mmCIF file of C-alpha atoms in Angstrom:
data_model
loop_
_atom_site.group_PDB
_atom_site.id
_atom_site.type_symbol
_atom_site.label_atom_id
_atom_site.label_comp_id
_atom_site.label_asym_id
_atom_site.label_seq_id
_atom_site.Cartn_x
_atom_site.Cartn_y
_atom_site.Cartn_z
ATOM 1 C CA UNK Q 14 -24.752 -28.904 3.581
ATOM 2 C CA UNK Q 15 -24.842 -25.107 2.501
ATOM 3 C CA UNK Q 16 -22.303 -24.243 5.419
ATOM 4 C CA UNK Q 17 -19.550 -27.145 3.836
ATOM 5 C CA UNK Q 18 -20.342 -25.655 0.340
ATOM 6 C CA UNK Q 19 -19.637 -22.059 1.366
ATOM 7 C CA UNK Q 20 -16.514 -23.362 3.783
ATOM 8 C CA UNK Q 21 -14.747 -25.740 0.745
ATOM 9 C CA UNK Q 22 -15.418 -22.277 -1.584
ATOM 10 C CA UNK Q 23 -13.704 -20.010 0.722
ATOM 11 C CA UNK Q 24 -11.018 -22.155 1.181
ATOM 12 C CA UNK Q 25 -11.011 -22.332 -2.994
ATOM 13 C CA UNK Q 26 -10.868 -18.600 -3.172
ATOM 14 C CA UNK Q 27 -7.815 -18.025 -0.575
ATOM 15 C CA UNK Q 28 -5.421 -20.994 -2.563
ATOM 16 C CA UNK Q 29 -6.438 -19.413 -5.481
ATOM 17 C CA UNK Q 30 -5.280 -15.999 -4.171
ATOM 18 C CA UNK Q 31 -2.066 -17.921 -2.291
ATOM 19 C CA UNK Q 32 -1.393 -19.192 -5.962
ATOM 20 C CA UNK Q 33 -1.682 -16.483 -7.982
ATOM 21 C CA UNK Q 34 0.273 -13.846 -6.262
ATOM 22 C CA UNK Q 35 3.786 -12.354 -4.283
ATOM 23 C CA UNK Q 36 1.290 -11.600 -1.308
ATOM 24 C CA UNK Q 37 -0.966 -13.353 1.018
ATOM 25 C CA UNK Q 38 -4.675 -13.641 -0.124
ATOM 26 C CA UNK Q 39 -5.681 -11.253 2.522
ATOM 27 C CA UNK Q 40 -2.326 -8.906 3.012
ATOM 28 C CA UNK Q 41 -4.105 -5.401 1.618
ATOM 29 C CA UNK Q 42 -2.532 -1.944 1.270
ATOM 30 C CA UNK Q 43 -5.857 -0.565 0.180
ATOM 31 C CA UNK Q 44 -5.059 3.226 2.509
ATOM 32 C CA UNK Q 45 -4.482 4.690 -1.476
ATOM 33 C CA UNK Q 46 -8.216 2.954 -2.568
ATOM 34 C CA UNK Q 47 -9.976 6.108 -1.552
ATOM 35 C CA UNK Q 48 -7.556 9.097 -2.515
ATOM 36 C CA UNK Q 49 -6.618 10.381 -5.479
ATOM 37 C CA UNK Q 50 -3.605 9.225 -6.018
ATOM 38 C CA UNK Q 51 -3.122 7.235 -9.156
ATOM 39 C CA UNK Q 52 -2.823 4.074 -9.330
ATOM 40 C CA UNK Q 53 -1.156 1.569 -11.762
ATOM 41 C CA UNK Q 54 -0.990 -1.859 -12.623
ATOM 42 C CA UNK Q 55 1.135 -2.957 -15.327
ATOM 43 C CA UNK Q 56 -0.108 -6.061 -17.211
ATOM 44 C CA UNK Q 57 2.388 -8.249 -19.069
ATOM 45 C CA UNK Q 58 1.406 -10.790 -21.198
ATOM 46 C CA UNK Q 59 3.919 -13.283 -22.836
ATOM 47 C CA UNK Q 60 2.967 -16.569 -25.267
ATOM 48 C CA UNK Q 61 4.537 -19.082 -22.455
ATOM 49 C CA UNK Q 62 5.643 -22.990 -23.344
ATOM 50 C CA UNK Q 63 9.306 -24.021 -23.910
ATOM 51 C CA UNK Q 64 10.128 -22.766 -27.749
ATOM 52 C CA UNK Q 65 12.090 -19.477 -28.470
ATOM 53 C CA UNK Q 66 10.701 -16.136 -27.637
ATOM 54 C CA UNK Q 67 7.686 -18.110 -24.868
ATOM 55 C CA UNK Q 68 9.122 -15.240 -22.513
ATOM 56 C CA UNK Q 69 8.886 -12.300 -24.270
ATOM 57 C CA UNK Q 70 6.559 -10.181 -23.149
ATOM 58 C CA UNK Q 71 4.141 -8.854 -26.479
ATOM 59 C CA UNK Q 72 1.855 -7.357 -24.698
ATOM 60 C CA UNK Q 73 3.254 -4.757 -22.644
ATOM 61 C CA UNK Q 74 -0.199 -2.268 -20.706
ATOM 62 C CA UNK Q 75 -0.493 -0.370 -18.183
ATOM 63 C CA UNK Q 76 -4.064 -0.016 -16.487
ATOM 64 C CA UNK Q 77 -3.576 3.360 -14.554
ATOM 65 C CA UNK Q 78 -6.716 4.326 -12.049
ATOM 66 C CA UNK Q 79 -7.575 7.172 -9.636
ATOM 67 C CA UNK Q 80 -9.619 5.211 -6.838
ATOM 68 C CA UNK Q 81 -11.649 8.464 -5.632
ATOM 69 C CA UNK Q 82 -12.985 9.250 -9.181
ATOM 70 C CA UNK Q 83 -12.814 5.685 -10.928
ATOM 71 C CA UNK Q 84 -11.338 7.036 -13.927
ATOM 72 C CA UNK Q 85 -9.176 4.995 -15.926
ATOM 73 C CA UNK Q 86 -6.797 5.311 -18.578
ATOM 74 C CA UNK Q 87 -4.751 2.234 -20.565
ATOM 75 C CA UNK Q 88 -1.349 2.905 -21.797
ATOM 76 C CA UNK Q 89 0.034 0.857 -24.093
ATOM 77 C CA UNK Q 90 4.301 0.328 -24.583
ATOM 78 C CA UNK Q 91 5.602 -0.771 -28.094
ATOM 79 C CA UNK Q 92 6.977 -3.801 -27.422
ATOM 80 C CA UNK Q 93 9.706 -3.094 -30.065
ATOM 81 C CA UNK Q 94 10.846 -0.435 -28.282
ATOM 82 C CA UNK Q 95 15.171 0.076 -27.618
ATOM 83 C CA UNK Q 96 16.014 0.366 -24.209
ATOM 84 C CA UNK Q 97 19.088 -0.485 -22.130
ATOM 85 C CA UNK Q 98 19.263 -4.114 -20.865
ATOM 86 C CA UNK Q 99 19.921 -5.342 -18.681
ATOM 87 C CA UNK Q 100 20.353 -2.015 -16.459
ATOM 88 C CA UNK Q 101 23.717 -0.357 -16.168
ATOM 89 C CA UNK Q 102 25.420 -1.956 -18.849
ATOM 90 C CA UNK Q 103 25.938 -1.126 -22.529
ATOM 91 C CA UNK Q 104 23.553 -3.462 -24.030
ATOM 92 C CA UNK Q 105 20.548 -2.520 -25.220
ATOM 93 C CA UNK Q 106 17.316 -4.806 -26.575
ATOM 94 C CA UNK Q 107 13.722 -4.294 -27.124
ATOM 95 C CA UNK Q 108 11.682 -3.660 -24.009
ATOM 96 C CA UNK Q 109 9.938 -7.127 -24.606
ATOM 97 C CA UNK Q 110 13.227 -9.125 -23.729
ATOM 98 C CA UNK Q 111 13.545 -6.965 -20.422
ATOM 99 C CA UNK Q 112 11.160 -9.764 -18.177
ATOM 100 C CA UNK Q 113 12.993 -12.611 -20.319
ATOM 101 C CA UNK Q 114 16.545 -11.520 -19.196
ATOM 102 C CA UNK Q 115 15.667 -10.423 -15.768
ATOM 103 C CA UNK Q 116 13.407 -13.773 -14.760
ATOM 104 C CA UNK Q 117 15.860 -16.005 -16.433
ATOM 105 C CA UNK Q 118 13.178 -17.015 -18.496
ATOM 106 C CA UNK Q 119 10.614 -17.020 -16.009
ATOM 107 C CA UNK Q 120 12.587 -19.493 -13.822
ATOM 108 C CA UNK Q 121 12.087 -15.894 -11.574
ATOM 109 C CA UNK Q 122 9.063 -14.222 -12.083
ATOM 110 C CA UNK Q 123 9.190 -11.908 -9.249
ATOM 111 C CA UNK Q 124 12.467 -10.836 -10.630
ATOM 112 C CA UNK Q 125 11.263 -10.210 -13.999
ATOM 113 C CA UNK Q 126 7.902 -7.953 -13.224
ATOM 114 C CA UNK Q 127 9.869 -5.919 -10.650
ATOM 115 C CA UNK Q 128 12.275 -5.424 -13.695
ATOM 116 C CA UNK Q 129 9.552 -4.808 -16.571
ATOM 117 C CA UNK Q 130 7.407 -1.988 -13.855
ATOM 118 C CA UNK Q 131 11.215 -0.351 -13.219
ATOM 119 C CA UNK Q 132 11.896 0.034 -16.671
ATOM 120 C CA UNK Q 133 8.330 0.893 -17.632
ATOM 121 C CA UNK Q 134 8.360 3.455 -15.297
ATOM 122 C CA UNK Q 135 11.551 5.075 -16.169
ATOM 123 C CA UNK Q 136 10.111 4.955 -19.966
ATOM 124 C CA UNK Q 137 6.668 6.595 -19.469
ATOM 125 C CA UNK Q 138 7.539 8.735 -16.108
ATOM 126 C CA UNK Q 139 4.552 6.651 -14.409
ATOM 127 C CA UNK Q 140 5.180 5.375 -10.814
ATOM 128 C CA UNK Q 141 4.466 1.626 -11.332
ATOM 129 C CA UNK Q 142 4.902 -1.053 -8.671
ATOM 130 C CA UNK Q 143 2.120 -3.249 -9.448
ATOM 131 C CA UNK Q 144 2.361 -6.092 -12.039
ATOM 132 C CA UNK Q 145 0.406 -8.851 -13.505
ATOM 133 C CA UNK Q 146 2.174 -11.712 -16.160
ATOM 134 C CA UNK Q 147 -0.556 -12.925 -18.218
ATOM 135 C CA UNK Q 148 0.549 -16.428 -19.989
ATOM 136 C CA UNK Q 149 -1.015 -16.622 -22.930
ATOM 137 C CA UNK Q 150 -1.635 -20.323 -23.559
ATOM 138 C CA UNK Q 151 -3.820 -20.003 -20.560
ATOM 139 C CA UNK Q 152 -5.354 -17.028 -21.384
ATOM 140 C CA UNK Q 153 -6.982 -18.811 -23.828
ATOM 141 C CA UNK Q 154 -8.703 -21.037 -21.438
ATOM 142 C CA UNK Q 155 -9.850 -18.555 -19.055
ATOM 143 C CA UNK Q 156 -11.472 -16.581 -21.855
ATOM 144 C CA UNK Q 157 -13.415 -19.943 -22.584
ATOM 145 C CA UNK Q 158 -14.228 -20.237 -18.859
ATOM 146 C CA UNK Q 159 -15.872 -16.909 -18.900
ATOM 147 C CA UNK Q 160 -17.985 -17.149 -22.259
ATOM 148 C CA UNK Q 161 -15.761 -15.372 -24.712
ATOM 149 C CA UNK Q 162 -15.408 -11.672 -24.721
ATOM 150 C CA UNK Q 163 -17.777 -9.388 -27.708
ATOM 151 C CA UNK Q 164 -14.982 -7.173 -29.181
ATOM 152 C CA UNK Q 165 -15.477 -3.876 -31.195
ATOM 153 C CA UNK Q 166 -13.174 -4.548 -34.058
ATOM 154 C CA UNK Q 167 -12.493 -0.725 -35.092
ATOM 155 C CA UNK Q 168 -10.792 -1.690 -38.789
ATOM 156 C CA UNK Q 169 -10.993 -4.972 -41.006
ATOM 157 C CA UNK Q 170 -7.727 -6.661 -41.791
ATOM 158 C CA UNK Q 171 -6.272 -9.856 -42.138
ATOM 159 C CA UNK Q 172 -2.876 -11.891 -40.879
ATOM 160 C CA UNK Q 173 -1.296 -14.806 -41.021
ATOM 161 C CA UNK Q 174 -0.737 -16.510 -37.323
ATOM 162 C CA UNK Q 175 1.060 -19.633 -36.703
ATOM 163 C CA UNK Q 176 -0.450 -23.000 -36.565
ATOM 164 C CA UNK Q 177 1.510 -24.075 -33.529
ATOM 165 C CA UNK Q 178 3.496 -21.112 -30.996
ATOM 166 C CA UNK Q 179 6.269 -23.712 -31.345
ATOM 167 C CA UNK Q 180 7.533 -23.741 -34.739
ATOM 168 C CA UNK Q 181 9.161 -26.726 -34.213
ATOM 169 C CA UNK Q 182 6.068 -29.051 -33.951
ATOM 170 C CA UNK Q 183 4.562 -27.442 -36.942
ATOM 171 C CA UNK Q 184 5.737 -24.644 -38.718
ATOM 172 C CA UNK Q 185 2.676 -23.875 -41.035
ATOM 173 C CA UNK Q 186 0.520 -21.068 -41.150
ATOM 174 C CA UNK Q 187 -3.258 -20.286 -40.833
ATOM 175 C CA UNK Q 188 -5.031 -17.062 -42.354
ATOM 176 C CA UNK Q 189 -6.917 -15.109 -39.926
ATOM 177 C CA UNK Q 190 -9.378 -12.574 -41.011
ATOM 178 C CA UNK Q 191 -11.298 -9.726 -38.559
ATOM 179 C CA UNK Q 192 -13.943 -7.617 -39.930
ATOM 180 C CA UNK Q 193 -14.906 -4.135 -38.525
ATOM 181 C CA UNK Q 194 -17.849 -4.430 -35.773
ATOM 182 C CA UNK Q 195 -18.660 -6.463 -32.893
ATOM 183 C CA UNK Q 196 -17.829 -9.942 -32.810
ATOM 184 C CA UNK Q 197 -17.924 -12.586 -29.996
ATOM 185 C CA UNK Q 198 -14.778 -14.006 -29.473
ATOM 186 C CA UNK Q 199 -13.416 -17.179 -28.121
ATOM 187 C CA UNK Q 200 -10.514 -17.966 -26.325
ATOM 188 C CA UNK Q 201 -8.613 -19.139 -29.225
ATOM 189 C CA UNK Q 202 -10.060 -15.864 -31.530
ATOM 190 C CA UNK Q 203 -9.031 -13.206 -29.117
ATOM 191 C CA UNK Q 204 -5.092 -14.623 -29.049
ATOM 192 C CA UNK Q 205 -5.312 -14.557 -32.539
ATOM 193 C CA UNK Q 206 -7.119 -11.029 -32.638
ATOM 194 C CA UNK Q 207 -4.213 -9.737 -30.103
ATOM 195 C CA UNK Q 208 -1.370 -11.135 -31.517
ATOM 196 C CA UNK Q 209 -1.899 -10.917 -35.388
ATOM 197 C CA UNK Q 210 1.365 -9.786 -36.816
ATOM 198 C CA UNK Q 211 2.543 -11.333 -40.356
ATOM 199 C CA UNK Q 212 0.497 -10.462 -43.615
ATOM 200 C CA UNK Q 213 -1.080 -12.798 -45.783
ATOM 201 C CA UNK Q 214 1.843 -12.708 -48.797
ATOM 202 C CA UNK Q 215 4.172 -14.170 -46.149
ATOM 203 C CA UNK Q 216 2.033 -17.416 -46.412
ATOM 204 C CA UNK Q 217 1.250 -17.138 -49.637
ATOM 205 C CA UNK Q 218 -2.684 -16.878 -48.797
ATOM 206 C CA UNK Q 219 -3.421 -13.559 -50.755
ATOM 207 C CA UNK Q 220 -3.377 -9.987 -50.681
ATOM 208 C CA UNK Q 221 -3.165 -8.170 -47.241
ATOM 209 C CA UNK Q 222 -5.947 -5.666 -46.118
ATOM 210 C CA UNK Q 223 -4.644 -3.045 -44.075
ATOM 211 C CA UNK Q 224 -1.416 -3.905 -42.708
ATOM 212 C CA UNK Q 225 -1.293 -0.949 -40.883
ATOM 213 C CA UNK Q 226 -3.001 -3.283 -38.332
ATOM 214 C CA UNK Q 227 -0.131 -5.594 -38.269
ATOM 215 C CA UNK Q 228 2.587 -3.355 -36.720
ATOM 216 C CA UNK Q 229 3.629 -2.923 -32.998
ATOM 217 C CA UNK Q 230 0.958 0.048 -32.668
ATOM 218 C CA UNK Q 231 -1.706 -2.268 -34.348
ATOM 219 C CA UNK Q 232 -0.858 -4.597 -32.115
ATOM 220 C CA UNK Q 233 -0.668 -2.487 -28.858
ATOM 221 C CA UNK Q 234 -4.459 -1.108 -29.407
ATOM 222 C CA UNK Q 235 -5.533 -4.377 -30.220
ATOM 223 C CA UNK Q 236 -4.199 -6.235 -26.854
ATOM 224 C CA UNK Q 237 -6.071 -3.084 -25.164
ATOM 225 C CA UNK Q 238 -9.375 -3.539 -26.839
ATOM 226 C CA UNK Q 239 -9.007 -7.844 -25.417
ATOM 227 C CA UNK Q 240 -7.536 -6.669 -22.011
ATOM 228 C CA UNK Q 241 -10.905 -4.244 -21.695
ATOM 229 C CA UNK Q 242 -13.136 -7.064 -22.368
ATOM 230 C CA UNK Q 243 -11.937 -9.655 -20.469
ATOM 231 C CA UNK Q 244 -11.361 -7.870 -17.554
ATOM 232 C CA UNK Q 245 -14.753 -5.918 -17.856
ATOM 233 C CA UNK Q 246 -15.904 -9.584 -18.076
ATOM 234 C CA UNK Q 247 -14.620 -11.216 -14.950
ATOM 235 C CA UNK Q 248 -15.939 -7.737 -13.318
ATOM 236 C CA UNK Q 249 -19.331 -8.953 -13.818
ATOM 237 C CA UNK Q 250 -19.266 -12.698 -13.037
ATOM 238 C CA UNK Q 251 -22.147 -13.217 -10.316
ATOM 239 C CA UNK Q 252 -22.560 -16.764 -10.055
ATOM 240 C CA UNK Q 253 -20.258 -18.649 -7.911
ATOM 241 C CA UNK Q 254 -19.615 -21.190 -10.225
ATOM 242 C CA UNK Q 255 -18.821 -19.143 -12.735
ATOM 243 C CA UNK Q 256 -16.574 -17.588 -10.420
ATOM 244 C CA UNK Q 257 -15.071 -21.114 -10.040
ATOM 245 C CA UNK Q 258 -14.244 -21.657 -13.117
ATOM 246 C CA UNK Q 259 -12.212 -18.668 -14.087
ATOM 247 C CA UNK Q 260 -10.376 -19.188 -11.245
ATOM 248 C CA UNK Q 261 -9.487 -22.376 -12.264
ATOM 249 C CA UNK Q 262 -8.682 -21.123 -15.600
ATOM 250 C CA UNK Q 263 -6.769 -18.553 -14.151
ATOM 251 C CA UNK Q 264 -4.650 -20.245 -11.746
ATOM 252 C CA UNK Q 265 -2.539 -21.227 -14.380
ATOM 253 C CA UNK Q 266 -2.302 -18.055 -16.141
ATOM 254 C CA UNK Q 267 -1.720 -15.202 -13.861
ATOM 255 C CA UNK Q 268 0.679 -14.197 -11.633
ATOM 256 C CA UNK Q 269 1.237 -10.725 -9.615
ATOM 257 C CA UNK Q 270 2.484 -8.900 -7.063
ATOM 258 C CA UNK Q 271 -0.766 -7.810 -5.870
ATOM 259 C CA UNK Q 272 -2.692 -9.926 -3.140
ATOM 260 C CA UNK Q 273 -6.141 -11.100 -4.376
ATOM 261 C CA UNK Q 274 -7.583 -8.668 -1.966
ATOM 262 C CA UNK Q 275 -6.144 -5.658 -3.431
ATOM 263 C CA UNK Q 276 -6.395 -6.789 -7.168
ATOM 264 C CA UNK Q 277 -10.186 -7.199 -6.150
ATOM 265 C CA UNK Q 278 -10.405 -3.986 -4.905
ATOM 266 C CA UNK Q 279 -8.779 -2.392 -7.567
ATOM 267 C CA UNK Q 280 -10.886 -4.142 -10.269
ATOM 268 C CA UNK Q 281 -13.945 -3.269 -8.584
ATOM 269 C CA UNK Q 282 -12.744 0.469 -8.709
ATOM 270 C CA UNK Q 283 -11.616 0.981 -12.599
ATOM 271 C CA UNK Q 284 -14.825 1.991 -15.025
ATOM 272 C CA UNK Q 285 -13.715 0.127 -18.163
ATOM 273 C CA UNK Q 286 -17.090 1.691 -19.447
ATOM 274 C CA UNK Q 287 -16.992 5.078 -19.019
ATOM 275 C CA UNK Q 288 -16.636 6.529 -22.523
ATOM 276 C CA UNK Q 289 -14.380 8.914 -21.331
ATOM 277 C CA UNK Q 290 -11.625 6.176 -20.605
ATOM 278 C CA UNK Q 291 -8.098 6.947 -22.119
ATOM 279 C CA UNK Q 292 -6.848 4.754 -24.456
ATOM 280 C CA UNK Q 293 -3.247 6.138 -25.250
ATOM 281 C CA UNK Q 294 -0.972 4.367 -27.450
ATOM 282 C CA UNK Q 295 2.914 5.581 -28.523
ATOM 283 C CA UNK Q 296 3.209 5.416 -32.344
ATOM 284 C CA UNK Q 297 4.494 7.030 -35.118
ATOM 285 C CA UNK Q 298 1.337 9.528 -35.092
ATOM 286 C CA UNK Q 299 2.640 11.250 -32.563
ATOM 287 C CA UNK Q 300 5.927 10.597 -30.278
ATOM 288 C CA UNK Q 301 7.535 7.200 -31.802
ATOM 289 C CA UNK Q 302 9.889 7.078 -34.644
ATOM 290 C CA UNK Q 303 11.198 3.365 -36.372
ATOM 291 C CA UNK Q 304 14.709 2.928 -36.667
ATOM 292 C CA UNK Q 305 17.402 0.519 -37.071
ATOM 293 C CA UNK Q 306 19.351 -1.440 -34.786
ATOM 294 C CA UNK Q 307 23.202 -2.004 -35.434
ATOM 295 C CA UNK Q 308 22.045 -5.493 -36.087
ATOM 296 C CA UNK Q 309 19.377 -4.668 -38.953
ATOM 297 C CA UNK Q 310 16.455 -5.198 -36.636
ATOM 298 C CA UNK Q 311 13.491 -2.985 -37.024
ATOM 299 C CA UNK Q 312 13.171 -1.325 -33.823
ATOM 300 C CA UNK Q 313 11.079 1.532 -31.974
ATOM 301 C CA UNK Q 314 12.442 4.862 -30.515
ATOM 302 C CA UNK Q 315 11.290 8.278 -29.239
ATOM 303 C CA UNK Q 316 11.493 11.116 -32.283
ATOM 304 C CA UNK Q 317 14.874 12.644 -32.110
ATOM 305 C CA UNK Q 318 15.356 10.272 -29.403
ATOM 306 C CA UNK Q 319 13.934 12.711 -27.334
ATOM 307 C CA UNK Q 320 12.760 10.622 -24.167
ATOM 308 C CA UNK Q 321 11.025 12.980 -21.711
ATOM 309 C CA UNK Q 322 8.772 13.122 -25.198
ATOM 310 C CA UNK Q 323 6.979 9.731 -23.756
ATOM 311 C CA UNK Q 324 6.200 10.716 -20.447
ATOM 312 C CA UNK Q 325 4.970 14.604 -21.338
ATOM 313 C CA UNK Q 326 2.552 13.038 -23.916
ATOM 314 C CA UNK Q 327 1.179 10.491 -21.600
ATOM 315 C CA UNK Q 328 0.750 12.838 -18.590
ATOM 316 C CA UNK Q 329 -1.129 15.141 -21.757
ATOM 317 C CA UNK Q 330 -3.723 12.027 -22.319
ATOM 318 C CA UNK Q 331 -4.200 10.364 -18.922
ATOM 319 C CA UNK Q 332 -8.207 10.552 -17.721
ATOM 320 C CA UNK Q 333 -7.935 12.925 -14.690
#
């Protein structure tokens, strides 16, 4: 009986990591897991469904590593930030719609992450092949599957955050509130916690507490500080059916261009915990300016649109 349990769970694990991923479960590249060359995954994580804007990508990290010395550093992108797209034309759009155009709104998805880690890389001077799209509907679940995430909530404020993604079902609004400390957070609680964006007078439910919280910066630490516990979470699952049950969860949530081998291995190598982990964010406190597009739209750009700016202040902060 113990040998079909074990046999039915390996076979669980490898269509898990035949679902999930580009690669074959197995296929590994892991020569750079024991030098000191840095590694980086870029994590993408869009709102998913049918109604306008499910593709954009809000949450725009990258989780850069050096195997030999396990030390870590997350960059965060602005996801309002102006870039040319798509490449080699005239156009230009926030970063976010980059995945949207490039994926044909996800009807590509290989398409779209090989897009978002060019363009990411030519933004932040970072060599980045590796992606993950994070779906955020079913991120929801697979934080539920693991127990919630506790959260160090570094400043109160409060938002208000749609009843329903799709405005079209219901168009109301609920008022979220987050006070400074740790708090356990569901799956439903962390979205809201990560995504927070519109303050309370646009509602009509009061009067805002630190908005400061509420713009693309905000936002960009915030998805870090969810991102860190959920993934120092699913480090430390022990149980196999615990292990089970994110998968399930996460089946319908993830997909990347690393095989499950390799994103195993490189999970197992990051130290979320060390307290010397970088967490660098662009903003207006030190390389980003906000400007206007032609259009009105408020949108993010390098000071003096000075680009190499990005990449020399990243390669400054980076844990090395």
């Amino acid at each position: 009986m113990l040998a079909v349990i074990g046999f039915t769970t390996i076979q669980r694990v490898l269509a898990f990591g035949s679902a999930i991923s580009t690669q074959g479960p197995l296929t590994t590249t892991t020569g750079y897991m024991s030098t000191s060359d840095r590694t980086n995954l870029l994590i993408l994580g869009y709102g998913g469904g049918s109604h306008d804007g499910a593709n954009l990508t809000d949450s725009i990290v990258v989780v850069s590593m050096i195997p030999s010395s396990q030390h870590t550093s997350l960059v965060s992108v602005p996801r309002d930030l102006w870039v040319r797209n798509p490449p080699n034309s005239n156009a230009y759009t926030k970063i976010n719609e980059v995945y949207q155009t490039a994926s044909n709104n996800s009807q590509n998805r290989v398409a779209g992450g090989d897009a978002m880690a060019t363009k990411v890389s030519l933004v932040t001077g970072m060599n980045v092949k590796n992606w993950m799209l994070i779906d955020f509907n079913g991120f929801k679940s697979f934080i539920d599957s693991i127990g919630g995430v506790d959260v160090y909530v570094p400043d109160s404020f409060n938002a208000c955050y749609p009843k329903n993604d799709d405005a079209n079902k219901d168009a109301s609004w609920i008022k979220v509130q987050f006070n400074k400390g740790t708090q356990h957070m569901d799956g439903a609680t962390a979205i809201e916690y990560a995504r927070a964006r519109e303050p309370v007078e646009v509602c009509g439910m009061g009067t805002s507490i630190n908005q400061a919280e509420l713009t693309d910066f905000g936002r960009s630490a915030r998805q870090q500080l969810i991102i860190k516990a959920a993934l120092g979470k699913i480090r430390n699952i022990t149980t196999w059916p615990s292990l089970i049950n994110a998968m399930n969860a996460l089946q319908k949530t993830i997909y990347t261009n690393m095989s499950f081998a390799d994103l195993g291995l490189f999970s197992q190598k990051m130290d979320l915990n060390d307290p010397k982990t970088a967490h660098i964010g662009l903003s207006t406190s030190n390389v980003m300016d906000i400007s206007t597009a032609s259009d009105g739209e408020s949108i993010v750009i390098p000071k003096g649109e000075n680009w190499p700016l990005i990449s020399e202040y990243i390669q400054s902060k980076l844990y090395n």
